[in-house]
Amino acid sequence: MSDEDPFDDLDIPEDPTADLDRATQRLTVRTEERRYGKKMVLVEGFEDEGDIQDLASDLKSSLGTGGTVKDGRIELQGDHAERVRDLLESKGYQIA
């Protein structure tokens, strides 16, 4: 009998239900105008705030912009609503 695990080579995520969680959430993406006419994209509707920081970081680096996580939502600087929708859908999230 071999000590090797036949499943070692498979790329199985730590939490196989994470993609399912993403698919069941319906996020909203909207643009808001802040002081001095600056645009801000808000991503809301997260049920679990577990990986919201990682997602915000991924979005900021993909867009090359600043932002923050505040009150259970992601706030991104600039008018990037369409691109944010595309990025979230490519990660498996549903957009309302």
mmCIF file of C-alpha atoms in Angstrom:
data_model
loop_
_atom_site.group_PDB
_atom_site.id
_atom_site.type_symbol
_atom_site.label_atom_id
_atom_site.label_comp_id
_atom_site.label_asym_id
_atom_site.label_seq_id
_atom_site.Cartn_x
_atom_site.Cartn_y
_atom_site.Cartn_z
ATOM 1 C CA MET A 1 0.000 0.000 0.000
ATOM 2 C CA SER A 2 1.321 3.450 -0.920
ATOM 3 C CA ASP A 3 1.566 6.423 1.430
ATOM 4 C CA GLU A 4 0.843 8.849 -1.403
ATOM 5 C CA ASP A 5 -2.550 10.509 -1.480
ATOM 6 C CA PRO A 6 -4.076 10.112 -4.970
ATOM 7 C CA PHE A 7 -5.921 13.423 -4.522
ATOM 8 C CA ASP A 8 -2.801 15.541 -3.829
ATOM 9 C CA ASP A 9 -2.548 16.688 -7.452
ATOM 10 C CA LEU A 10 -6.145 17.942 -7.611
ATOM 11 C CA ASP A 11 -6.766 21.654 -7.211
ATOM 12 C CA ILE A 12 -9.469 21.534 -4.533
ATOM 13 C CA PRO A 13 -10.109 24.843 -2.724
ATOM 14 C CA GLU A 14 -10.019 25.049 1.076
ATOM 15 C CA ASP A 15 -13.735 25.876 1.147
ATOM 16 C CA PRO A 16 -15.483 24.189 -1.790
ATOM 17 C CA THR A 17 -18.762 25.948 -0.929
ATOM 18 C CA ALA A 18 -17.255 29.454 -1.355
ATOM 19 C CA ASP A 19 -18.236 29.590 -5.028
ATOM 20 C CA LEU A 20 -21.763 28.545 -4.102
ATOM 21 C CA ASP A 21 -21.934 31.376 -1.543
ATOM 22 C CA ARG A 22 -20.889 33.837 -4.232
ATOM 23 C CA ALA A 23 -23.488 32.582 -6.682
ATOM 24 C CA THR A 24 -26.333 32.968 -4.198
ATOM 25 C CA GLN A 25 -25.483 36.557 -3.226
ATOM 26 C CA ARG A 26 -26.975 39.392 -5.254
ATOM 27 C CA LEU A 27 -24.723 42.431 -5.111
ATOM 28 C CA THR A 28 -25.640 45.932 -6.178
ATOM 29 C CA VAL A 29 -23.160 48.241 -7.866
ATOM 30 C CA ARG A 30 -23.990 51.929 -7.983
ATOM 31 C CA THR A 31 -22.183 55.223 -8.513
ATOM 32 C CA GLU A 32 -22.470 58.043 -6.037
ATOM 33 C CA GLU A 33 -21.181 61.584 -6.339
ATOM 34 C CA ARG A 34 -19.224 62.848 -3.364
ATOM 35 C CA ARG A 35 -17.759 66.207 -2.434
ATOM 36 C CA TYR A 36 -16.270 68.302 -5.214
ATOM 37 C CA GLY A 37 -18.002 66.181 -7.866
ATOM 38 C CA LYS A 38 -15.849 63.091 -7.222
ATOM 39 C CA LYS A 39 -17.427 59.778 -8.285
ATOM 40 C CA MET A 40 -17.458 56.744 -6.010
ATOM 41 C CA VAL A 41 -18.572 53.198 -6.863
ATOM 42 C CA LEU A 42 -20.359 51.352 -4.050
ATOM 43 C CA VAL A 43 -20.668 47.562 -3.964
ATOM 44 C CA GLU A 44 -23.317 46.421 -1.479
ATOM 45 C CA GLY A 45 -25.266 43.297 -0.558
ATOM 46 C CA PHE A 46 -22.637 41.067 1.036
ATOM 47 C CA GLU A 47 -24.173 38.455 3.321
ATOM 48 C CA ASP A 48 -20.853 37.364 4.806
ATOM 49 C CA GLU A 49 -18.103 39.898 5.348
ATOM 50 C CA GLY A 50 -15.438 37.175 5.566
ATOM 51 C CA ASP A 51 -13.600 37.774 2.298
ATOM 52 C CA ILE A 52 -14.798 41.311 1.602
ATOM 53 C CA GLN A 53 -11.332 42.746 2.401
ATOM 54 C CA ASP A 54 -9.653 40.409 -0.094
ATOM 55 C CA LEU A 55 -12.240 41.197 -2.755
ATOM 56 C CA ALA A 56 -11.822 44.938 -2.192
ATOM 57 C CA SER A 57 -8.065 44.571 -2.520
ATOM 58 C CA ASP A 58 -8.443 42.597 -5.768
ATOM 59 C CA LEU A 59 -10.827 45.183 -7.220
ATOM 60 C CA LYS A 60 -8.586 48.103 -6.261
ATOM 61 C CA SER A 61 -5.516 46.541 -7.855
ATOM 62 C CA SER A 62 -7.443 45.496 -10.988
ATOM 63 C CA LEU A 63 -8.802 49.018 -11.416
ATOM 64 C CA GLY A 64 -5.669 50.839 -10.290
ATOM 65 C CA THR A 65 -7.663 52.967 -7.873
ATOM 66 C CA GLY A 66 -8.106 53.586 -4.173
ATOM 67 C CA GLY A 67 -10.941 52.524 -1.980
ATOM 68 C CA THR A 68 -12.027 51.129 1.339
ATOM 69 C CA VAL A 69 -14.389 48.732 3.080
ATOM 70 C CA LYS A 70 -16.916 50.573 5.212
ATOM 71 C CA ASP A 71 -20.192 49.477 6.844
ATOM 72 C CA GLY A 72 -20.166 46.110 5.064
ATOM 73 C CA ARG A 73 -19.727 47.569 1.584
ATOM 74 C CA ILE A 74 -16.838 48.277 -0.763
ATOM 75 C CA GLU A 75 -16.247 51.890 -1.782
ATOM 76 C CA LEU A 76 -14.007 52.482 -4.809
ATOM 77 C CA GLN A 77 -12.775 55.847 -6.029
ATOM 78 C CA GLY A 78 -13.705 56.829 -9.575
ATOM 79 C CA ASP A 79 -16.436 56.027 -12.061
ATOM 80 C CA HIS A 80 -15.738 52.327 -12.717
ATOM 81 C CA ALA A 81 -19.234 50.835 -12.327
ATOM 82 C CA GLU A 82 -19.276 48.853 -15.607
ATOM 83 C CA ARG A 83 -15.803 47.437 -15.078
ATOM 84 C CA VAL A 84 -16.613 46.525 -11.454
ATOM 85 C CA ARG A 85 -19.733 44.647 -12.626
ATOM 86 C CA ASP A 86 -17.644 42.710 -15.172
ATOM 87 C CA LEU A 87 -14.948 41.864 -12.610
ATOM 88 C CA LEU A 88 -17.483 40.687 -10.022
ATOM 89 C CA GLU A 89 -19.339 38.538 -12.563
ATOM 90 C CA SER A 90 -16.046 36.959 -13.650
ATOM 91 C CA LYS A 91 -15.458 36.032 -9.980
ATOM 92 C CA GLY A 92 -18.860 34.303 -9.806
ATOM 93 C CA TYR A 93 -20.989 36.968 -8.116
ATOM 94 C CA GLN A 94 -24.511 37.845 -9.292
ATOM 95 C CA ILE A 95 -25.202 41.517 -9.888
ATOM 96 C CA ALA A 96 -28.686 42.908 -9.285
#
